[in-house]
CSV table of C-alpha atoms and ligand atoms in Angstrom, one decimal:
chain,number,residue,atom,x,y,z
A,30,MET,CA,158.0,-28.1,-87.5
A,31,THR,CA,156.7,-31.5,-86.4
A,32,VAL,CA,156.3,-34.8,-88.4
A,33,ALA,CA,152.5,-34.2,-88.4
A,34,GLY,CA,153.1,-30.7,-89.9
A,35,ARG,CA,155.5,-31.8,-92.4
A,36,ILE,CA,153.3,-34.5,-93.7
A,37,GLY,CA,150.7,-31.9,-94.7
A,38,ARG,CA,153.2,-30.1,-96.9
A,39,GLY,CA,153.2,-32.0,-100.2
A,40,ARG,CA,155.0,-35.0,-101.6
A,41,PHE,CA,157.8,-36.3,-99.4
A,42,VAL,CA,160.1,-39.2,-98.4
A,43,SER,CA,160.9,-40.5,-95.1
A,44,PHE,CA,163.1,-43.3,-93.8
A,45,GLU,CA,163.1,-45.9,-90.9
A,46,LEU,CA,166.4,-46.7,-89.3
A,47,TRP,CA,167.4,-48.7,-86.3
A,48,PRO,CA,169.8,-47.9,-83.5
A,49,PRO,CA,173.1,-49.7,-84.2
A,50,ARG,CA,174.3,-52.6,-82.0
A,51,SER,CA,178.1,-52.6,-82.8
A,52,ALA,CA,180.8,-50.3,-83.9
A,53,GLU,CA,180.6,-51.9,-87.4
A,54,SER,CA,176.9,-51.4,-87.5
A,55,ALA,CA,177.2,-47.7,-86.3
A,56,ALA,CA,179.6,-47.0,-89.1
A,57,ALA,CA,177.0,-48.4,-91.6
A,58,LEU,CA,174.4,-46.3,-90.1
A,59,GLU,CA,176.4,-43.2,-90.5
A,60,ASP,CA,177.1,-44.1,-94.1
A,61,ALA,CA,173.3,-44.5,-94.6
A,62,LEU,CA,172.4,-41.3,-92.8
A,63,GLU,CA,174.9,-39.4,-94.9
A,64,GLY,CA,173.4,-40.7,-98.2
A,65,LEU,CA,169.7,-40.5,-97.2
A,66,ALA,CA,170.1,-37.0,-95.7
A,67,ALA,CA,170.9,-35.6,-99.1
A,68,LEU,CA,167.2,-36.4,-100.0
A,69,ARG,CA,165.9,-33.9,-97.4
A,70,PRO,CA,163.6,-36.5,-95.8
A,71,ALA,CA,160.5,-35.2,-94.1
A,72,PHE,CA,161.6,-37.2,-91.1
A,73,VAL,CA,163.7,-40.2,-90.0
A,74,ALA,CA,161.9,-42.8,-87.8
A,75,ILE,CA,164.0,-44.6,-85.3
A,76,THR,CA,162.8,-48.2,-84.2
A,77,TYR,CA,162.6,-49.4,-80.4
A,78,GLY,CA,163.6,-53.1,-79.6
A,79,ALA,CA,160.9,-55.4,-78.7
A,80,GLY,CA,160.9,-55.7,-75.0
A,81,GLY,CA,162.8,-52.3,-74.5
A,82,SER,CA,166.1,-53.9,-75.6
A,83,THR,CA,167.2,-50.8,-77.6
A,84,ARG,CA,165.8,-48.2,-74.8
A,85,GLU,CA,169.2,-46.2,-74.5
A,86,ARG,CA,170.3,-46.6,-77.9
A,87,THR,CA,167.0,-45.5,-79.4
A,88,HIS,CA,167.0,-42.4,-77.0
A,89,GLU,CA,170.7,-41.6,-77.9
A,90,LEU,CA,170.3,-41.6,-81.5
A,91,VAL,CA,166.9,-39.8,-81.5
A,92,ALA,CA,168.2,-37.2,-79.1
A,93,ARG,CA,171.3,-36.6,-81.3
A,94,LEU,CA,169.3,-36.1,-84.3
A,95,ALA,CA,166.9,-33.8,-82.7
A,96,GLY,CA,169.7,-31.1,-82.8
A,97,THR,CA,170.1,-31.5,-86.8
A,98,GLU,CA,168.3,-30.9,-90.0
A,99,LEU,CA,167.1,-34.6,-89.8
A,100,LEU,CA,163.8,-34.6,-87.9
A,101,PRO,CA,163.5,-37.7,-85.8
A,102,LEU,CA,160.4,-39.6,-85.0
A,103,ALA,CA,160.9,-41.7,-81.9
A,104,HIS,CA,159.3,-45.2,-81.9
A,105,LEU,CA,158.1,-46.3,-78.5
A,106,THR,CA,156.4,-49.6,-77.5
A,107,CYS,CA,153.8,-50.0,-74.6
A,108,ALA,CA,154.5,-53.7,-74.4
A,109,ALA,CA,157.9,-53.3,-73.0
A,110,HIS,CA,157.1,-50.9,-70.0
A,111,GLY,CA,154.8,-50.3,-67.1
A,112,ARG,CA,152.8,-47.0,-67.3
A,113,ASP,CA,155.0,-45.0,-65.2
A,114,GLU,CA,158.2,-46.0,-66.9
A,115,LEU,CA,156.4,-45.0,-70.2
A,116,ALA,CA,155.5,-41.7,-68.9
A,117,ALA,CA,159.1,-41.0,-67.7
A,118,LEU,CA,160.6,-42.1,-71.2
A,119,LEU,CA,158.1,-39.6,-72.8
A,120,SER,CA,159.1,-36.8,-70.5
A,121,ARG,CA,162.8,-37.6,-71.1
A,122,TYR,CA,162.1,-37.2,-74.8
A,123,LEU,CA,160.4,-33.8,-74.4
A,124,GLU,CA,163.3,-32.7,-72.3
A,125,ALA,CA,165.7,-33.6,-75.1
A,126,GLY,CA,163.6,-31.3,-77.5
A,127,VAL,CA,161.8,-34.6,-79.3
A,128,ARG,CA,158.3,-33.6,-80.2
A,129,ASP,CA,157.4,-36.7,-82.4
A,130,LEU,CA,156.2,-40.1,-81.4
A,131,LEU,CA,155.2,-43.4,-83.0
A,132,ALA,CA,153.1,-45.1,-80.4
A,133,LEU,CA,153.2,-48.8,-80.8
A,134,HIS,CA,152.3,-52.0,-79.0
A,135,GLY,CA,155.5,-53.6,-80.0
A,136,ASP,CA,156.3,-57.2,-81.5
A,137,PRO,CA,155.8,-59.2,-78.3
A,138,PRO,CA,152.4,-61.0,-78.1
A,139,LEU,CA,149.6,-59.1,-76.2
A,140,ALA,CA,149.6,-59.9,-72.5
A,141,SER,CA,146.7,-61.9,-71.1
A,142,ASP,CA,144.3,-60.0,-68.7
A,143,ALA,CA,145.9,-61.7,-65.8
A,144,ALA,CA,149.4,-60.8,-66.8
A,145,LEU,CA,149.0,-57.1,-67.1
A,146,PRO,CA,149.6,-55.1,-64.0
A,147,GLU,CA,146.6,-52.9,-63.3
A,148,GLY,CA,146.9,-49.4,-64.8
A,149,ASP,CA,149.4,-50.7,-67.5
A,150,LEU,CA,148.7,-50.1,-71.2
A,151,ARG,CA,147.4,-53.1,-73.4
A,152,TYR,CA,147.0,-51.3,-76.9
A,153,ALA,CA,149.0,-48.7,-78.8
A,154,ILE,CA,146.0,-46.4,-78.6
A,155,GLU,CA,146.5,-46.1,-74.9
A,156,LEU,CA,150.1,-44.9,-75.5
A,157,VAL,CA,148.7,-42.3,-77.8
A,158,ALA,CA,146.5,-40.9,-75.0
A,159,LEU,CA,149.4,-41.1,-72.5
A,160,ALA,CA,151.8,-39.1,-74.9
A,161,ARG,CA,149.1,-36.6,-75.4
A,162,GLU,CA,148.8,-36.2,-71.4
A,163,VAL,CA,152.4,-35.8,-71.3
A,164,GLY,CA,152.4,-33.1,-73.8
A,165,PHE,CA,153.6,-34.7,-77.2
A,166,PRO,CA,152.2,-32.5,-80.0
A,167,SER,CA,152.7,-35.0,-82.9
A,168,VAL,CA,151.8,-38.5,-82.3
A,169,GLY,CA,151.6,-41.2,-85.1
A,170,VAL,CA,150.6,-44.9,-85.2
A,171,ALA,CA,151.3,-48.1,-87.0
A,172,VAL,CA,148.8,-49.1,-89.8
A,173,HIS,CA,148.4,-52.8,-91.1
A,174,PRO,CA,146.6,-52.5,-94.4
A,175,GLU,CA,146.5,-56.1,-94.9
A,176,GLY,CA,145.1,-56.6,-91.2
A,177,HIS,CA,147.1,-57.3,-88.1
A,178,PRO,CA,148.3,-60.9,-88.2
A,179,ALA,CA,147.1,-61.6,-84.5
A,180,ALA,CA,143.7,-59.8,-84.8
A,181,PRO,CA,140.7,-62.1,-84.4
A,182,SER,CA,138.9,-60.9,-87.6
A,183,ARG,CA,139.7,-58.4,-90.4
A,184,ALA,CA,136.4,-56.4,-89.5
A,185,SER,CA,137.1,-55.9,-85.9
A,186,ASP,CA,140.9,-55.1,-86.7
A,187,LEU,CA,139.6,-52.3,-89.2
A,188,VAL,CA,137.4,-50.8,-86.5
A,189,TRP,CA,140.3,-50.7,-83.9
A,190,GLN,CA,142.7,-49.4,-86.7
A,191,ALA,CA,140.0,-46.7,-87.3
A,192,ASP,CA,139.8,-45.7,-83.6
A,193,LYS,CA,143.5,-45.6,-83.3
A,194,LEU,CA,143.9,-43.3,-86.4
A,195,ARG,CA,141.3,-41.0,-85.3
A,196,ALA,CA,143.2,-40.6,-81.9
A,197,ALA,CA,146.6,-39.9,-83.7
A,198,ASP,CA,148.1,-37.3,-86.0
A,199,PHE,CA,149.2,-39.7,-88.8
A,200,GLY,CA,149.8,-43.3,-89.6
A,201,LEU,CA,152.7,-45.1,-91.2
A,202,THR,CA,151.9,-48.5,-92.7
A,203,GLN,CA,153.6,-51.8,-92.5
A,204,PHE,CA,155.6,-52.4,-95.6
A,205,LEU,CA,153.4,-53.6,-98.5
A,206,HIS,CA,153.9,-54.8,-102.1
A,207,ARG,CA,150.5,-53.7,-103.8
A,208,ALA,CA,149.3,-50.2,-103.9
A,209,SER,CA,145.7,-51.8,-104.1
A,210,ASP,CA,146.2,-52.9,-100.5
A,211,TYR,CA,146.8,-49.4,-99.5
A,212,ALA,CA,144.1,-47.8,-101.6
A,213,ARG,CA,141.5,-50.5,-100.2
A,214,PHE,CA,142.6,-49.8,-96.6
A,215,VAL,CA,142.3,-46.1,-96.9
A,216,ASP,CA,138.8,-46.3,-98.4
A,217,GLY,CA,137.8,-49.0,-96.0
A,218,VAL,CA,138.9,-47.1,-92.9
A,219,GLY,CA,137.0,-43.9,-93.5
A,220,VAL,CA,139.2,-41.7,-91.4
A,221,ASP,CA,140.7,-38.3,-92.4
A,222,THR,CA,144.2,-39.0,-90.6
A,223,PRO,CA,146.8,-39.0,-93.2
A,224,VAL,CA,148.3,-42.5,-93.8
A,225,VAL,CA,151.8,-42.9,-95.3
A,226,PRO,CA,152.6,-46.1,-97.1
A,227,GLY,CA,155.7,-48.2,-96.2
A,228,VAL,CA,158.0,-49.5,-98.9
A,229,MET,CA,160.8,-51.9,-98.5
A,230,PRO,CA,163.0,-52.2,-101.6
A,231,ILE,CA,163.8,-55.9,-101.7
A,232,THR,CA,167.5,-56.9,-101.9
A,233,ASN,CA,167.6,-60.2,-100.4
A,234,VAL,CA,164.7,-63.1,-101.0
A,235,ARG,CA,165.3,-64.8,-97.6
A,236,GLN,CA,165.0,-61.6,-95.4
A,237,LEU,CA,161.9,-60.6,-97.4
A,238,GLU,CA,160.2,-63.8,-96.6
A,239,ARG,CA,161.0,-63.7,-93.0
A,240,MET,CA,159.8,-60.1,-92.5
A,241,ALA,CA,156.6,-60.9,-94.5
A,242,ALA,CA,155.7,-63.8,-92.3
A,243,MET,CA,156.2,-61.7,-89.2
A,244,SER,CA,154.2,-58.8,-90.5
A,245,GLY,CA,151.5,-60.8,-92.3
A,246,THR,CA,152.3,-59.1,-95.5
A,247,GLU,CA,151.7,-61.1,-98.7
A,248,VAL,CA,154.3,-61.2,-101.2
A,249,PRO,CA,152.4,-61.3,-104.7
A,250,LEU,CA,152.9,-64.6,-106.5
A,251,ALA,CA,154.2,-63.0,-109.7
A,252,LEU,CA,156.9,-61.0,-107.7
A,253,ALA,CA,157.8,-64.2,-105.6
A,254,THR,CA,158.1,-66.2,-108.7
A,255,ARG,CA,160.4,-63.8,-110.4
A,256,LEU,CA,162.5,-63.3,-107.4
A,257,HIS,CA,162.7,-67.1,-106.7
A,258,ALA,CA,164.0,-67.7,-110.1
A,259,VAL,CA,166.9,-65.6,-109.6
A,260,ALA,CA,167.4,-66.2,-105.7
A,261,ASP,CA,171.1,-67.2,-106.3
A,262,ARG,CA,172.0,-64.0,-108.3
A,263,PRO,CA,172.1,-61.2,-105.8
A,264,ASP,CA,172.5,-58.6,-108.4
A,265,GLU,CA,169.2,-59.8,-110.3
A,266,VAL,CA,167.3,-59.9,-107.1
A,267,ARG,CA,168.4,-56.3,-106.2
A,268,ARG,CA,167.4,-55.2,-109.7
A,269,ILE,CA,164.0,-56.7,-109.7
A,270,GLY,CA,163.6,-55.4,-106.0
A,271,VAL,CA,164.4,-51.8,-107.3
A,272,GLU,CA,162.3,-52.1,-110.3
A,273,HIS,CA,159.1,-53.4,-108.4
A,274,ALA,CA,159.5,-50.7,-105.5
A,275,THR,CA,159.8,-48.0,-108.1
A,276,GLN,CA,156.5,-49.0,-109.6
A,277,LEU,CA,155.0,-49.5,-106.5
A,278,CYS,CA,155.9,-46.0,-105.3
A,279,ARG,CA,154.3,-44.6,-108.4
A,280,ASP,CA,151.1,-46.5,-108.0
A,281,LEU,CA,151.1,-45.4,-104.4
A,282,LEU,CA,151.5,-41.7,-105.2
A,283,ASP,CA,148.9,-42.1,-108.0
A,284,ALA,CA,146.6,-43.7,-105.3
A,285,GLY,CA,146.8,-40.3,-103.2
A,286,ALA,CA,149.6,-41.3,-100.8
A,287,PRO,CA,150.9,-38.1,-99.1
A,288,GLY,CA,154.4,-39.3,-99.2
A,289,LEU,CA,156.6,-42.6,-99.2
A,290,HIS,CA,158.2,-44.0,-96.0
A,291,PHE,CA,160.9,-46.4,-96.8
A,292,TYR,CA,162.2,-49.4,-94.7
A,293,THR,CA,165.9,-49.0,-95.3
A,294,MET,CA,167.4,-51.8,-93.2
A,295,ASN,CA,170.0,-49.3,-92.5
A,296,ARG,CA,171.4,-49.3,-95.9
A,297,ALA,CA,171.0,-46.3,-98.3
A,298,ALA,CA,171.8,-47.8,-101.8
A,299,ALA,CA,168.5,-49.4,-102.9
A,300,THR,CA,166.4,-46.7,-101.4
A,301,LEU,CA,168.5,-44.0,-103.1
A,302,GLU,CA,168.0,-45.8,-106.5
A,303,VAL,CA,164.3,-46.0,-106.0
A,304,CYS,CA,164.1,-42.3,-105.1
A,305,ALA,CA,166.3,-41.4,-108.1
A,306,ASN,CA,163.9,-43.4,-110.4
A,307,LEU,CA,161.1,-41.2,-109.0
A,308,GLY,CA,162.8,-37.9,-109.4
A,309,PHE,CA,163.7,-37.1,-105.9
A,310,GLU,CA,167.2,-35.6,-106.4
A,311,PRO,CA,169.8,-35.4,-103.7
A,312,VAL,CA,170.7,-31.9,-102.7
A,313,THR,CA,174.4,-31.3,-102.3
A,314,SER,CA,175.3,-29.4,-99.3
A,315,GLY,CA,175.4,-25.7,-99.6
A,316,ALA,CA,172.5,-25.9,-102.2
B,30,FAD,C1,155.3,-48.4,-89.2
B,30,FAD,C2,155.7,-49.5,-88.1
B,30,FAD,C3,156.7,-49.4,-87.2
B,30,FAD,C4,156.9,-50.3,-86.3
B,30,FAD,N1,157.9,-50.0,-85.4
B,30,FAD,C5,158.3,-51.0,-84.5
B,30,FAD,C6,159.2,-50.8,-83.4
B,30,FAD,O1,160.0,-49.9,-83.5
B,30,FAD,N2,159.5,-51.8,-82.4
B,30,FAD,C7,158.6,-53.1,-82.3
B,30,FAD,O2,158.7,-53.8,-81.4
B,30,FAD,N3,157.5,-53.2,-83.4
B,30,FAD,C8,157.4,-52.2,-84.2
B,30,FAD,N4,156.3,-52.5,-85.2
B,30,FAD,C9,155.6,-53.7,-85.1
B,30,FAD,C10,154.3,-53.5,-84.2
B,30,FAD,O3,154.9,-53.2,-83.0
B,30,FAD,C11,153.5,-54.9,-84.3
B,30,FAD,O4,153.0,-55.1,-85.6
B,30,FAD,C12,152.7,-55.2,-83.3
B,30,FAD,O5,152.3,-56.5,-83.3
B,30,FAD,C13,151.3,-54.2,-83.3
B,30,FAD,O6,151.6,-52.9,-83.0
B,30,FAD,P1,150.5,-51.9,-83.1
B,30,FAD,O7,151.2,-50.6,-82.6
B,30,FAD,O8,149.7,-51.8,-84.4
B,30,FAD,O9,149.5,-52.6,-81.9
B,30,FAD,P2,148.0,-52.3,-81.3
B,30,FAD,O10,147.3,-51.2,-82.2
B,30,FAD,O11,147.9,-52.0,-79.8
B,30,FAD,O12,147.3,-53.9,-82.0
B,30,FAD,C14,147.9,-54.8,-81.4
B,30,FAD,C15,146.9,-55.9,-81.5
B,30,FAD,O13,145.7,-55.6,-80.8
B,30,FAD,C16,144.5,-55.7,-81.4
B,30,FAD,N5,143.7,-54.6,-81.0
B,30,FAD,C17,143.9,-53.3,-81.0
B,30,FAD,N6,142.9,-52.7,-80.4
B,30,FAD,C18,142.1,-53.6,-79.7
B,30,FAD,C19,141.1,-53.7,-78.8
B,30,FAD,N7,140.3,-52.4,-78.5
B,30,FAD,N8,140.5,-54.7,-78.4
B,30,FAD,C20,140.8,-55.9,-78.7
B,30,FAD,N9,141.9,-56.0,-79.7
B,30,FAD,C21,142.6,-54.8,-80.0
B,30,FAD,C22,144.9,-55.4,-82.9
B,30,FAD,O14,144.0,-56.0,-83.8
B,30,FAD,C23,146.2,-56.0,-82.9
B,30,FAD,O15,146.1,-57.5,-83.2
B,30,FAD,C24,156.1,-51.6,-86.3
B,30,FAD,C25,155.1,-51.5,-87.1
B,30,FAD,C26,154.8,-50.6,-88.0
B,30,FAD,C27,153.6,-50.8,-89.0
């Protein structure tokens, strides 16, 4: 079963994780994996460092999970490598039994025409095509419901996102805070490819603001006001974050989302709470 196949099989949850940098973060990841695995996620997405910085660590984690009940979705960014290098990385994944790719540009800014060697890939949609050529059966793309922050206009961005979704098997969105942004995007883009919304339960105000600025995601004023009022009380921030994420997930499912993709920041607790509020029950081993 591929990620594309699992997305079509009813309501699900999935999780984003990043490869650990140190022994300490490796231990935190193992804890998170153990907690999250009990929810039987449809897949777990493993990020790829901007510029290729996690190349080996991402491969190692994805290849390890490929032999377990957790279906890994390997992120790969075309900004980090030339075409031949990307083709080699893709082939290496196929040899390791990995069938699912999230084809991305990556966080570095777009290269100018002059800076891009001939034949190299400029946009994520070109990595989708390369992954198909190499033989990947299941390829997803990043979706930006509020528009990509660097796009020259919302209108052209929507056209490019529609083209990219048509070329892919599924889309995963940037994390968002309003279900209406998801619903408006899905209506506006007018493509049948399933789009799974991303949710990041808020546990820390400063981190939320930094990530929102990077991704172009707006934090609704009412939510920002509530969070700022308790910014020096971590337990209250977390309580509001979980409450908001729970309602957001309900609204997203009501709006027709096929499932929910959680940005976990390699921590299980807040995501597990939201999932419990939604009725996704952990399965104990042997069940
Ligand atoms: C679910 C998800 C997971 C992510 N995981 C990672 C990760 O693991 N590692 C990482 O580094 N980053 C990750 N990102 C961030 C992502 O790489 C950035 O948002 C990046 O700036 C855009 O990536 P993209 O794949 O959407 O790029 P693209 O689709 O290539 O778009 C990049 C820019 O080019 C523009 N564009 C697209 N097509 C055209 C065209 N034909 N002509 C002119 N302009 C065009 C777009 O409007 C946009 O401004 C992730 C984002 C999401 C939503």
